[in-house]
CSV table of C-alpha atoms in Angstrom, one decimal:
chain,number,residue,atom,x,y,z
A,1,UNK,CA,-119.9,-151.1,-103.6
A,2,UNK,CA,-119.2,-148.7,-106.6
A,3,UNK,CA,-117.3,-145.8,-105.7
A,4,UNK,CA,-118.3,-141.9,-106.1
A,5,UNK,CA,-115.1,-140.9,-108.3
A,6,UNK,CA,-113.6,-137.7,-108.4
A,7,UNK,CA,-112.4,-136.4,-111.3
A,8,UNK,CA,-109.9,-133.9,-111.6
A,9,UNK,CA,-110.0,-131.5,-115.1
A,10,UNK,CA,-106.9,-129.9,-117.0
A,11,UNK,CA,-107.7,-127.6,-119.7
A,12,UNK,CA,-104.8,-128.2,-122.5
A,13,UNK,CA,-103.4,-125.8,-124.9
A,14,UNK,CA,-100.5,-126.3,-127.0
A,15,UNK,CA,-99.4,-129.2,-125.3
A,16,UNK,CA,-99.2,-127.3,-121.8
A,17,UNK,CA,-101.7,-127.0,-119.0
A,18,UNK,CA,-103.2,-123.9,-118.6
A,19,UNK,CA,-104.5,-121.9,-116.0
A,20,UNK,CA,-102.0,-120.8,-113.0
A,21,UNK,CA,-101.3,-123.7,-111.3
A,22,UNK,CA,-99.3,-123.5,-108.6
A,23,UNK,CA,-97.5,-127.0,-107.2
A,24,UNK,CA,-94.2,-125.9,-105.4
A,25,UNK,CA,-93.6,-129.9,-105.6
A,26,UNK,CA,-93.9,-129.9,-109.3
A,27,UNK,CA,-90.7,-129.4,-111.3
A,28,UNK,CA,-93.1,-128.2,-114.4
A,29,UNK,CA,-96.3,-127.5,-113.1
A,30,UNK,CA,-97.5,-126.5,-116.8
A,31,UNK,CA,-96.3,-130.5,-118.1
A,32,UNK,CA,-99.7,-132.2,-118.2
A,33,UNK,CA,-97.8,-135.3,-117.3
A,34,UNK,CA,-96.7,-134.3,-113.9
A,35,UNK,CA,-99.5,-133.4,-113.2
A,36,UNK,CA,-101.6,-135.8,-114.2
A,37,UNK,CA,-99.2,-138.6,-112.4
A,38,UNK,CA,-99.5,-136.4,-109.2
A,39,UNK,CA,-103.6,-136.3,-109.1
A,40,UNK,CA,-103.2,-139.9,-109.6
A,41,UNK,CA,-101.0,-140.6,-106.9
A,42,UNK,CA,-103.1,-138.1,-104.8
A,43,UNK,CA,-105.7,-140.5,-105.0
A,44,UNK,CA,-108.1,-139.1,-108.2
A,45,UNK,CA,-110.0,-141.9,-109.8
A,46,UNK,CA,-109.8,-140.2,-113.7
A,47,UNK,CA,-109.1,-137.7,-115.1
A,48,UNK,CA,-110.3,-135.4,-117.9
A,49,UNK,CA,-107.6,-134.0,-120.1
A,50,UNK,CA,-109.5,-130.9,-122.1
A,51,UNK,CA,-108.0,-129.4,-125.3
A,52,UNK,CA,-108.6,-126.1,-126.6
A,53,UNK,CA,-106.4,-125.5,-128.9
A,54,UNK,CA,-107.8,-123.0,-131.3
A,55,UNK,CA,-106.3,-125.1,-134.7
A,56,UNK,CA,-106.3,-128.0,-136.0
A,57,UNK,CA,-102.6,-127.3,-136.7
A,58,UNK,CA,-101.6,-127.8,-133.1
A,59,UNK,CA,-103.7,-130.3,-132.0
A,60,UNK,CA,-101.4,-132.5,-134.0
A,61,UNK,CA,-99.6,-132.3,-130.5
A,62,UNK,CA,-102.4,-133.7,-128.8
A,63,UNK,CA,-101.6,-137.5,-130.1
A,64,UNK,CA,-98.4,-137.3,-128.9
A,65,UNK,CA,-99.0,-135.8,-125.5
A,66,UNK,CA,-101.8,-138.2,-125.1
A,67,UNK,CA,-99.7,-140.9,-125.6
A,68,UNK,CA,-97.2,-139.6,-123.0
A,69,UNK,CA,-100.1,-139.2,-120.5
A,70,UNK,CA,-100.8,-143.2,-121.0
A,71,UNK,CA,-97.4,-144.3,-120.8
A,72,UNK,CA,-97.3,-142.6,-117.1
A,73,UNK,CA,-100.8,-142.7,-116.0
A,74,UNK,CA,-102.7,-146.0,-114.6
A,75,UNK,CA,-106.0,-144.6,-114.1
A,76,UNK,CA,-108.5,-144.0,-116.9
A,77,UNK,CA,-108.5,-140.9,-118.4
A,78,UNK,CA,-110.7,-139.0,-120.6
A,79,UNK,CA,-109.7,-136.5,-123.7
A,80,UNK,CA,-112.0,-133.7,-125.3
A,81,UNK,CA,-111.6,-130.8,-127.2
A,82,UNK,CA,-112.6,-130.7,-130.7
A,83,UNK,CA,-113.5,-134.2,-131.7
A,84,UNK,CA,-115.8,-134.3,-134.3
A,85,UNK,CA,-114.9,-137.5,-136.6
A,86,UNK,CA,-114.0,-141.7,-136.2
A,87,UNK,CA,-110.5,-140.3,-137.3
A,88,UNK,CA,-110.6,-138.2,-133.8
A,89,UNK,CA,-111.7,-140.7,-131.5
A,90,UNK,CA,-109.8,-143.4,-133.1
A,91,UNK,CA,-106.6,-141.5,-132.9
A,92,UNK,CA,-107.5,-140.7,-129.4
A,93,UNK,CA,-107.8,-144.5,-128.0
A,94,UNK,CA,-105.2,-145.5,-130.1
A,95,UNK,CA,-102.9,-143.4,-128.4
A,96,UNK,CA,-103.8,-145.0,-124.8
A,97,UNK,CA,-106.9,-142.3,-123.7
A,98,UNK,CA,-109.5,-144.7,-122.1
A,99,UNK,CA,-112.5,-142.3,-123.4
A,100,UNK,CA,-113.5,-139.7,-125.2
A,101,UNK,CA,-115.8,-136.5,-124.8
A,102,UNK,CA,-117.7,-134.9,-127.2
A,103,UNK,CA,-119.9,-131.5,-126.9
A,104,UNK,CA,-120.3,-129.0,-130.2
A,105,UNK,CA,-120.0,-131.7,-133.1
A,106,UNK,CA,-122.5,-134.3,-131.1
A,107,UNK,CA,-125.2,-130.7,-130.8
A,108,UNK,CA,-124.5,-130.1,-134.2
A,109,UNK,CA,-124.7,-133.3,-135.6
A,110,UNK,CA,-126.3,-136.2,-133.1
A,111,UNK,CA,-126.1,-138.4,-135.9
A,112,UNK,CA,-122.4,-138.6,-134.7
A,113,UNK,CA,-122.9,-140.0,-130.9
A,114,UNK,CA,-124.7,-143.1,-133.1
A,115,UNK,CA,-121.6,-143.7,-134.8
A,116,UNK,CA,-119.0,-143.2,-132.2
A,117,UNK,CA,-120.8,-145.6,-129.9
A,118,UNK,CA,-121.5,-148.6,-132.4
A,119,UNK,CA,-117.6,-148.1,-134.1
A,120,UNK,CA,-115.8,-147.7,-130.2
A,121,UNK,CA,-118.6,-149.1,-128.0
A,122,UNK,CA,-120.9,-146.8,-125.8
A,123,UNK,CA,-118.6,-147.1,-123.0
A,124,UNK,CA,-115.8,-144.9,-124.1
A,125,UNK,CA,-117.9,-141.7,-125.7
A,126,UNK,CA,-118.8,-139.8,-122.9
A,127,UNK,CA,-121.2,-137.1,-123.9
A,128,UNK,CA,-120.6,-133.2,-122.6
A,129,UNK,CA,-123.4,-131.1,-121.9
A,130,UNK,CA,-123.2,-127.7,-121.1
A,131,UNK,CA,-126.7,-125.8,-120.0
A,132,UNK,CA,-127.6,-122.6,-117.8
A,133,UNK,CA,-131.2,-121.7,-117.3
A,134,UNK,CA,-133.5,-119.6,-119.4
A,135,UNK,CA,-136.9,-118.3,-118.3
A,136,UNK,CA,-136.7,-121.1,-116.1
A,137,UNK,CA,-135.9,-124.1,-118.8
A,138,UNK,CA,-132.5,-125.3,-118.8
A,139,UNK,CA,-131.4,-124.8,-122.6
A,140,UNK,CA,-128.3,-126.3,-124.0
A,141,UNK,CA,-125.3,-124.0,-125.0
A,142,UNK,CA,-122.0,-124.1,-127.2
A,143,UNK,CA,-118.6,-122.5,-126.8
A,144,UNK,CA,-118.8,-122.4,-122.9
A,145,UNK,CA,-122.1,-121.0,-122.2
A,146,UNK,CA,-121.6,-118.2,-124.9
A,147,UNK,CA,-124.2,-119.9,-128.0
A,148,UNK,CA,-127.6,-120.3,-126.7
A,149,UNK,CA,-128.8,-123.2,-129.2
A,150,UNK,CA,-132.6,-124.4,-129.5
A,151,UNK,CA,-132.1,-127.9,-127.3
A,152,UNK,CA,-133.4,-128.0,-124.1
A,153,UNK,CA,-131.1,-130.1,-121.6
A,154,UNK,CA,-133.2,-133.5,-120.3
A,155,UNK,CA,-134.7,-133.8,-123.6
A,156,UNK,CA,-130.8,-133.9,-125.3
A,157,UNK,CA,-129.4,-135.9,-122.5
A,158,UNK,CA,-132.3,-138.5,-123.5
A,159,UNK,CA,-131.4,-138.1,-126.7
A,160,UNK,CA,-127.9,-138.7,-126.1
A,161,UNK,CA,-128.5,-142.0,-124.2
A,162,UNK,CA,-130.9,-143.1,-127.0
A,163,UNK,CA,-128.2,-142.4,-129.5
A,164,UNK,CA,-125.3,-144.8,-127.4
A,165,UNK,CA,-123.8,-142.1,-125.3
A,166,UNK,CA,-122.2,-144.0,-122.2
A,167,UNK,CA,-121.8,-141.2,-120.0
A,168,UNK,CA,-123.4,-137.6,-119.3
A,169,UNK,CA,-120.6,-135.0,-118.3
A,170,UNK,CA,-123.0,-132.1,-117.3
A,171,UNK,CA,-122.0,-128.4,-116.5
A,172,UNK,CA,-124.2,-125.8,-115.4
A,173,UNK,CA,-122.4,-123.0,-116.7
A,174,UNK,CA,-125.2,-120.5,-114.2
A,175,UNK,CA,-122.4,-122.8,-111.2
A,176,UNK,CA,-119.3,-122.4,-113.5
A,177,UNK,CA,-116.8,-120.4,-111.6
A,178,UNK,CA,-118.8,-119.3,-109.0
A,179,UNK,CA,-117.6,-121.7,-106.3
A,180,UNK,CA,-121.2,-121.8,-104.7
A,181,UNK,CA,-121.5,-125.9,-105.0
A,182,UNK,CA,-123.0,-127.7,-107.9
A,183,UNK,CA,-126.9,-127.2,-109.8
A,184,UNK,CA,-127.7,-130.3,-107.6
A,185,UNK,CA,-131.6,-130.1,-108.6
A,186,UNK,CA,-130.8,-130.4,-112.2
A,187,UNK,CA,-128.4,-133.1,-111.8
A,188,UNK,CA,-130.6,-135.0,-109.5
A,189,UNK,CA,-133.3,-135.1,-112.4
A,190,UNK,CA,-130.3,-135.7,-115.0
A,191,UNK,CA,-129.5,-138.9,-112.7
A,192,UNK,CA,-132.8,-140.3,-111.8
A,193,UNK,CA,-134.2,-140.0,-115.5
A,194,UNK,CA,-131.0,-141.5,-117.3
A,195,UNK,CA,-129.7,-144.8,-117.0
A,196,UNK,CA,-126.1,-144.1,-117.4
A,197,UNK,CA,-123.6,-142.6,-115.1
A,198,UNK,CA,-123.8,-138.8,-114.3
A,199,UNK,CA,-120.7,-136.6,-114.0
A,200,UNK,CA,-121.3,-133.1,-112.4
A,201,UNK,CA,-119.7,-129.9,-113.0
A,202,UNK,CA,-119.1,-126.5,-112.1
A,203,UNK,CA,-119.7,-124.9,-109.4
A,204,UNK,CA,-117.6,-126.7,-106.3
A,205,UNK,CA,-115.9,-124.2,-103.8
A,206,UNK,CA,-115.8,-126.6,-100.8
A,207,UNK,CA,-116.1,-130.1,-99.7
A,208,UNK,CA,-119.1,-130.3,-98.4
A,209,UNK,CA,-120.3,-129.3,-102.5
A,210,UNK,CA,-118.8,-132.4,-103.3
A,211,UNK,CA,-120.9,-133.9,-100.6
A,212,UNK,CA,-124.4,-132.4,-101.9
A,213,UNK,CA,-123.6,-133.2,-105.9
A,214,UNK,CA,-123.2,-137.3,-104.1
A,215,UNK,CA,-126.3,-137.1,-102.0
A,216,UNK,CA,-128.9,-134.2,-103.2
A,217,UNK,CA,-127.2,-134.3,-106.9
A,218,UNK,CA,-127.0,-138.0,-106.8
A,219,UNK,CA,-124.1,-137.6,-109.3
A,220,UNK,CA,-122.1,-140.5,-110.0
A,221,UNK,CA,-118.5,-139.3,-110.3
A,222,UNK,CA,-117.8,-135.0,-109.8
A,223,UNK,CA,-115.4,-133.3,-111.7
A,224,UNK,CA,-113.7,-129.7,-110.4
A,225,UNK,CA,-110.8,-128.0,-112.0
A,226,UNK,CA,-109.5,-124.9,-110.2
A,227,UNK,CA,-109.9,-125.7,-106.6
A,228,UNK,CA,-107.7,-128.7,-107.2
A,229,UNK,CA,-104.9,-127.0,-109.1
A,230,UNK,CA,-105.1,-123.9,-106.9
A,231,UNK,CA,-104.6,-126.4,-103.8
A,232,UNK,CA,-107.9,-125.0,-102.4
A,233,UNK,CA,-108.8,-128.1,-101.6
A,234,UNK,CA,-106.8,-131.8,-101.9
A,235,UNK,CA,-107.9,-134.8,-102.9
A,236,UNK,CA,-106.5,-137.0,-99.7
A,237,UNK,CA,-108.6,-134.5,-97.8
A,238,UNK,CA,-111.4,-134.2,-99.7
A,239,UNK,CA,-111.7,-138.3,-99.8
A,240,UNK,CA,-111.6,-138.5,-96.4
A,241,UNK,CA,-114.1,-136.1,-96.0
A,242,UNK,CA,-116.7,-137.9,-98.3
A,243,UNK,CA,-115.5,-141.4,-96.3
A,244,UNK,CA,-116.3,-140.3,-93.1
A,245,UNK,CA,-119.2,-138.3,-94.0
A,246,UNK,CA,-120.4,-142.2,-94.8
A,247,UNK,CA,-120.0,-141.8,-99.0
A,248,UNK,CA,-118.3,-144.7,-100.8
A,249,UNK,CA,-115.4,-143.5,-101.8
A,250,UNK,CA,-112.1,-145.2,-103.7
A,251,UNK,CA,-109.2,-144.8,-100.5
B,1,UNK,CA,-90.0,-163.0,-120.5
B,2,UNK,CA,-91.7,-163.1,-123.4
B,3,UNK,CA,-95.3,-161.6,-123.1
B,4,UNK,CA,-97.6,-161.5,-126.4
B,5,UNK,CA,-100.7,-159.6,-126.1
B,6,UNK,CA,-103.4,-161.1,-128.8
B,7,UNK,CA,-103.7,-158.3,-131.4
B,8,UNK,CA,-107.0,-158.1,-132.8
B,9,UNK,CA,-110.1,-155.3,-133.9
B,10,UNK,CA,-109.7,-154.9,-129.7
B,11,UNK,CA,-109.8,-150.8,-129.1
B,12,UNK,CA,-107.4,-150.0,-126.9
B,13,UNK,CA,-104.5,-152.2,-126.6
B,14,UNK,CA,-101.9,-149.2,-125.9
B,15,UNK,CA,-102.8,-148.7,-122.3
B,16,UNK,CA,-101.9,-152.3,-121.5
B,17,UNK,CA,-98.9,-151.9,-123.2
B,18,UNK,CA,-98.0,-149.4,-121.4
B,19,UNK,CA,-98.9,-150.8,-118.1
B,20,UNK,CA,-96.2,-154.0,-118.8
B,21,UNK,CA,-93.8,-151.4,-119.7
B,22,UNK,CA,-94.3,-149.9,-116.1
B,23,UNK,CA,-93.3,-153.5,-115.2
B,24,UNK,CA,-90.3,-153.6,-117.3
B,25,UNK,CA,-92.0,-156.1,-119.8
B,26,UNK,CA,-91.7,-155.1,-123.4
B,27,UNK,CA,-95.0,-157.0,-124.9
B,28,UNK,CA,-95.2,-158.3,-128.3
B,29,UNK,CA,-98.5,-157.2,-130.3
B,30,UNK,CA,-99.8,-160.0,-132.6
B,31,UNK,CA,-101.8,-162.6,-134.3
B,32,UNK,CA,-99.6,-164.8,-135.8
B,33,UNK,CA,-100.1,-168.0,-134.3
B,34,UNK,CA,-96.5,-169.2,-134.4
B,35,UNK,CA,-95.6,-165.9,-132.3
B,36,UNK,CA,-98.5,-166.8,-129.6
B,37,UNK,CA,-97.5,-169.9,-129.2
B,38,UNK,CA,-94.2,-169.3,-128.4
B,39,UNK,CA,-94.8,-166.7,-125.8
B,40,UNK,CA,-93.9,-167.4,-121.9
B,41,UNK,CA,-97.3,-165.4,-121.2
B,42,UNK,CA,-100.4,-164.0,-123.3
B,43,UNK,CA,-102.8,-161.8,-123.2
B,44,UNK,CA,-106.1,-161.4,-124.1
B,45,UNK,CA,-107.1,-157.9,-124.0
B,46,UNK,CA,-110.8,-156.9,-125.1
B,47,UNK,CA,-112.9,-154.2,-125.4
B,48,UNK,CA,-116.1,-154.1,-127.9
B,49,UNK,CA,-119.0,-156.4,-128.7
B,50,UNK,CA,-119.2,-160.1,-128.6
B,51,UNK,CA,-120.4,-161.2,-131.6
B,52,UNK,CA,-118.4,-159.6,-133.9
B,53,UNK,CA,-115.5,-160.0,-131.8
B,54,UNK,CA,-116.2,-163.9,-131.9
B,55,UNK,CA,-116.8,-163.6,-136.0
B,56,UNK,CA,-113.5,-161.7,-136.2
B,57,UNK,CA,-111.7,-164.1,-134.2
B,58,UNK,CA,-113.2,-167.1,-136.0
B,59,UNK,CA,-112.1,-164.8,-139.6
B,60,UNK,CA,-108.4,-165.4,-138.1
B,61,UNK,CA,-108.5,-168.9,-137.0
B,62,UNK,CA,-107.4,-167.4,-133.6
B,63,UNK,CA,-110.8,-169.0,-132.2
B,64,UNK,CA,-108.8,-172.2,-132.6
B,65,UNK,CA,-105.7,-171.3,-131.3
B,66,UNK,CA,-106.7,-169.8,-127.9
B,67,UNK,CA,-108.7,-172.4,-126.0
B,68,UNK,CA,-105.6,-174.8,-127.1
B,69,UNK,CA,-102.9,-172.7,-125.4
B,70,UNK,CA,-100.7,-174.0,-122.6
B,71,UNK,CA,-98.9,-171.3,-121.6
B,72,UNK,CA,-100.6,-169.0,-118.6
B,73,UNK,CA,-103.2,-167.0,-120.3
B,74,UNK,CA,-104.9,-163.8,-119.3
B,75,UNK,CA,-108.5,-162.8,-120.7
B,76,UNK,CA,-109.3,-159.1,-119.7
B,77,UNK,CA,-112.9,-157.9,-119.3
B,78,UNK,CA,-114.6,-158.9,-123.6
B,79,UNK,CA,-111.5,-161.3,-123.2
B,80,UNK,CA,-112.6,-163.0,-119.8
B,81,UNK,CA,-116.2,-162.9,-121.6
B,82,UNK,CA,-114.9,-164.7,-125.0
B,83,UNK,CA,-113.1,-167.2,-122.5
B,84,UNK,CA,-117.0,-168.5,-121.1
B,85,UNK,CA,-119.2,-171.0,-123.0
B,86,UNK,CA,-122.1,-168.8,-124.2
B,87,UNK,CA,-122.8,-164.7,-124.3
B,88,UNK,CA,-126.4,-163.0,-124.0
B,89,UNK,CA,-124.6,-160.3,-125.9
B,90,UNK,CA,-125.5,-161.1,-129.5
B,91,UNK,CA,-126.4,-164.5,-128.0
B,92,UNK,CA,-122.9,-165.9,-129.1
B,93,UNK,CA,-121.6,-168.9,-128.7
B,94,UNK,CA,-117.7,-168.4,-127.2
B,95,UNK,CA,-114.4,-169.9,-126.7
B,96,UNK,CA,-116.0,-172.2,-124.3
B,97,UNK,CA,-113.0,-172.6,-121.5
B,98,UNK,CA,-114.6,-171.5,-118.6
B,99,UNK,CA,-118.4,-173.2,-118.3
B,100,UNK,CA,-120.1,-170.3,-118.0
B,101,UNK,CA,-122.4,-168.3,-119.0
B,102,UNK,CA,-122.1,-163.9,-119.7
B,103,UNK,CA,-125.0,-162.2,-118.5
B,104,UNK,CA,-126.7,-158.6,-119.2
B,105,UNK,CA,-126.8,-156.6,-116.1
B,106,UNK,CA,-130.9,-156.1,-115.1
B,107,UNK,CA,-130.7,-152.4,-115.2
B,108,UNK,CA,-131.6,-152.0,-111.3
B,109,UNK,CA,-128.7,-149.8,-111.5
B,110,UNK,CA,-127.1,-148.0,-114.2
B,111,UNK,CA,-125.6,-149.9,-116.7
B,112,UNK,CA,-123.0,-150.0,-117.8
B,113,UNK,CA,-120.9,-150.4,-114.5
B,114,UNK,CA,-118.3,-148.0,-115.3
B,115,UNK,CA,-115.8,-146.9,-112.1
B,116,UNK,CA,-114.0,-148.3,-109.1
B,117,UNK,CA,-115.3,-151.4,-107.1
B,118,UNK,CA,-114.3,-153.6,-104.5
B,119,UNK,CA,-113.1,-157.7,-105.2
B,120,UNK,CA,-113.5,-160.0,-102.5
B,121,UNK,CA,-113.4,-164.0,-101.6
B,122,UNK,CA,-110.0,-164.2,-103.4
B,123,UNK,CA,-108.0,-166.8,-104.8
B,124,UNK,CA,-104.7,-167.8,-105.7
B,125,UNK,CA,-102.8,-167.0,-108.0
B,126,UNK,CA,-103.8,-163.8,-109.2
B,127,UNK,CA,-104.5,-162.5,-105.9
B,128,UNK,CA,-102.9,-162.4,-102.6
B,129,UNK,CA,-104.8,-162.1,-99.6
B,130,UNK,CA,-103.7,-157.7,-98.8
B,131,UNK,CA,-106.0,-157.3,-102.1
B,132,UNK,CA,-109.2,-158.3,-100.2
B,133,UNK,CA,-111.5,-155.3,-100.7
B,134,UNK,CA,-109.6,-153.5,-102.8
B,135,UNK,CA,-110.5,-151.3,-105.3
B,136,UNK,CA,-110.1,-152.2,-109.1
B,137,UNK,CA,-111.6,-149.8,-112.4
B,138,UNK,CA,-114.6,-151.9,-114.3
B,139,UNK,CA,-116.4,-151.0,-117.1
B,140,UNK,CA,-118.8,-153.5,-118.6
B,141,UNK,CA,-122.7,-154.2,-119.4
B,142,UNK,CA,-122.7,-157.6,-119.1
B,143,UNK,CA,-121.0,-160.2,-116.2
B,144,UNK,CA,-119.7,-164.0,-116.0
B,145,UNK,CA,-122.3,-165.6,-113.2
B,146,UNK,CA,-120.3,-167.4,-110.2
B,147,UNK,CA,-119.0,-170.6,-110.2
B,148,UNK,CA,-116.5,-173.3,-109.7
B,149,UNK,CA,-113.8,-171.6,-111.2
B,150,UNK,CA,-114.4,-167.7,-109.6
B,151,UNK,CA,-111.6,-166.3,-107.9
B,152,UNK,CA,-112.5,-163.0,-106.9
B,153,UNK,CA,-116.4,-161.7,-106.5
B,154,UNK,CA,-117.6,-158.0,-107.5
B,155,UNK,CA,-121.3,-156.4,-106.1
B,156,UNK,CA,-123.0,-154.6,-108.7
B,157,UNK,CA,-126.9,-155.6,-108.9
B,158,UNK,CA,-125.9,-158.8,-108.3
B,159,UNK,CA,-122.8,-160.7,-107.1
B,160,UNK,CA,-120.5,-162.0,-110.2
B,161,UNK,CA,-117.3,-163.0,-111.0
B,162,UNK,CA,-114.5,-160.3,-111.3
B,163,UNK,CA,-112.5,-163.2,-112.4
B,164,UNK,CA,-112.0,-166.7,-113.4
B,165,UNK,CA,-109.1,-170.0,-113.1
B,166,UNK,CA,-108.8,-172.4,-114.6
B,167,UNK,CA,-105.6,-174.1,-115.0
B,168,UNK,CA,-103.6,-172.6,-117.5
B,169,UNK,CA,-106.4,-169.7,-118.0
B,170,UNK,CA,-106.6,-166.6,-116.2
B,171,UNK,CA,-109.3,-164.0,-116.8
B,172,UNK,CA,-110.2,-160.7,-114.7
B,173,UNK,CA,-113.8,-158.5,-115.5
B,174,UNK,CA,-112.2,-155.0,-114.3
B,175,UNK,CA,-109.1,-153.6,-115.9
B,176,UNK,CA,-106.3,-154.1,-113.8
B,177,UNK,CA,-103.8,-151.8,-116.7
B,178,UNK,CA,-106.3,-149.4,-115.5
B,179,UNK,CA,-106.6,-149.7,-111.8
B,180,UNK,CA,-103.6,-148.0,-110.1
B,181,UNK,CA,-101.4,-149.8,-107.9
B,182,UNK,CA,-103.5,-152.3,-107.3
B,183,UNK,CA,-103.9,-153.6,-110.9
B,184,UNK,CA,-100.5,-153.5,-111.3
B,185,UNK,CA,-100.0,-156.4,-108.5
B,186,UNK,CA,-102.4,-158.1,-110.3
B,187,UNK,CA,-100.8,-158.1,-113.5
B,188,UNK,CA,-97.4,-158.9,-111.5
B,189,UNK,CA,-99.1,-161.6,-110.1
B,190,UNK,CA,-99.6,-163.4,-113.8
B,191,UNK,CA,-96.2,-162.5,-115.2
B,192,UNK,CA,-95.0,-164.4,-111.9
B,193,UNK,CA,-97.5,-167.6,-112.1
């Protein structure tokens, strides 16, 4: 059967990964590399390597360090942060990334998901959405969470599909950082009205979240930064978990 | 050993590259068909659509070439499709090696199949028997039925063929550059048939 993946995030700056991490067995634990090679081995299914860089400048580095991370890495992995042309993407998968993820260009101009997915094939653009919830209606924003725009989440999602997007990577940004488990009701619709894969974010703090975004969420793969590069909770542990607790699960 | 991966309009090429590299094999890119032809191994990667994969292949003669190849070939997941007689996808007629037909997946579940699934009833020689139920990284929309030539089955809606023999023609559905450990066996496994 199809496993549940779990997907670990690293937010890239410069060329570095940022946010303390704190890996005693990792000689650089700031070389996306390492790190990415050590999720790996620790059992993740993909990754998702996020830039953001503030200029364009820099992200010059981002070729080259993506085609370090696929001369190392054997699992699929994903790259965002800024991608807004066929120059981006294509510079992305011909530097080994397996997909792509696009957010703020695809909101401000759909007309781009279209062209992504019929130049590179629906299965590598991998559509971000980030929401949080508004007089009750769950509106799309930009610039994490910050720019409230006029798009209301299921409608874009649809949208998105419509347009050739091969996966949704949703994040409630009202779960962001709170550690309180996923928006598993909102995801649940996300998955039952879309015929693509669902990844959740935001929002896990324990396994047992993980657990709820699989069952009540009905997410297809679940992606978590901090807890995994904190060491709050491992991947080995945190598979086993899921297996025993009777989810299919990659072991 | 000299491995030639078949260079043509087929996305991303670099990750398999990088995955014979892991294996000490320095591959050759190209589509020169004097180069293919001399190669101990090739490989024919593919990610995209059928039809105008096919027209692109027929543009460079290479349509020609491949079916006629005696050297162990491997087709990976648009390759293994091209390898079959007949594609729903852009209803296209392919390079007709394996008898078989490509399907598109009834969306009972999502489609496409993207993530890790298990391969089972396996075959020599891509696949030794430690491998049964082992997880491998797909991503596709449409499948090769079963048949004669099926030497390892994948679940998803419906029980296909995660890959084909026959003779000198290998072909696998899932993405072994892509699938850990596990894939790299696999690819082992052809660059020691």
């Amino acid at each position: 059967m199809l496993a549940k993946r779990i997907i670990p995030c690293l937010d890239i700056k410069d060329g570095r990964t940022v946010k303390g991490v704190n890996f005693v067995n990792l000689r650089d634990a700031g070389d996306p590399v390492e790190l990415g090679q050590l999720y790996s081995q620790e059992g993740a299914d993909e990754l998702v390597f996020l830039d953001i860089t503030a200029t364009n400048e820099k992200r010059k580095t981002l070729k080259a360090l993506v085609l370090k991370i696929a001369k190392h890495l054997d699992i699929p992995f994903t790259v965002g942060g800024g991608i807004r042309s066929i120059e981006d993407v294509a510079s992305m998968l011909e530097s080994g990334a397996d997909k792509v993820s696009i957010n703020s260009a695809a909101v401000k101009n759909p007309q781009l998901i279209n062209e992504l997915s019929k130049h590179f094939g629906s299965q590598c653009i991998v559509v971000a959405i980030d929401a949080r919830q508004t007089n009750n209606e769950w509106m799309v924003h930009l610039n994490g969470g910050r720019v409230p725009t006029d798009k209301e989440l299921l409608s874009w999602a649809k949208e998105c599909v419509d347009r050739g997007a091969g996966e949704i990577l949703f994040t409630s940004m009202d779960n962001d950082g709170t550690k309180a488990g996923f928006a598993n009701t909102i995801t649940a619709q996300l998955s039952d009205t879309l015929d693509i894969p669902i990844i959740a974010s935001g929002g896990a703090g324990t396994m047992e979240h993980f657990y709820e975004a699989f069952t009540k969420g009905k997410a297809d793969a679940a992606l978590a930064a901090s807890i995994f590069h904190f060491k709050e909770i491992g991947i080995p542990d945190l598979k086993k978990y899921l297996k025993n607790e009777g989810i299919v699960i990659r072991s | 050993m000299n491995v030639v991966i078949i260079d043509y309009n087929a996305g991303n090429v670099q990750s398999l590259k990088f995955a014979l590299e892991r294996l000490d094999i320095k591959a050759k890119l190209s589509d020169k068909p004097e180069i293919i032809k001399a190669a101990d191994k090739v490989i024919f990667p593919g990610v995209g659509e059928a039809s105008t994969t096919m027209r692109y292949l027929q543009a460079k003669k290479l349509d020609k070439l491949i079916p006629s190849l005696k050297q162990p070939v491997l087709g990976i997941c648009l390759g293994m499709q091209l390898l079959c007689a007949f594609s729903e996808e852009g209803d296209t007629t392919c390079l007709n090696v394996f008898p078989q037909e490509v399907r598109r997946f009834k969306p009972k579940l999502k489609v496409p199949h993207i993530g890790w699934n298990t391969i089972s009833d396996l075959k020599k020689d891509l696949f030794t028997e430690k491998l049964e139920q082992q997880y491998v990284y797909f991503v596709h929309s449409f499948y090769v039925e079963k048949g004669n030539y099926t030497t390892a089955t994948c679940d998803y809606i419906t029980p296909f063929s995660a890959a084909l023999q026959k003779d000198n023609f290998y072909a696998t559905q899932f993405h072994p550059e892509k699938s850990g450990s596990i894939g790299a066996s696999i690819l082992e496994n052809f660059l020691n048939v």
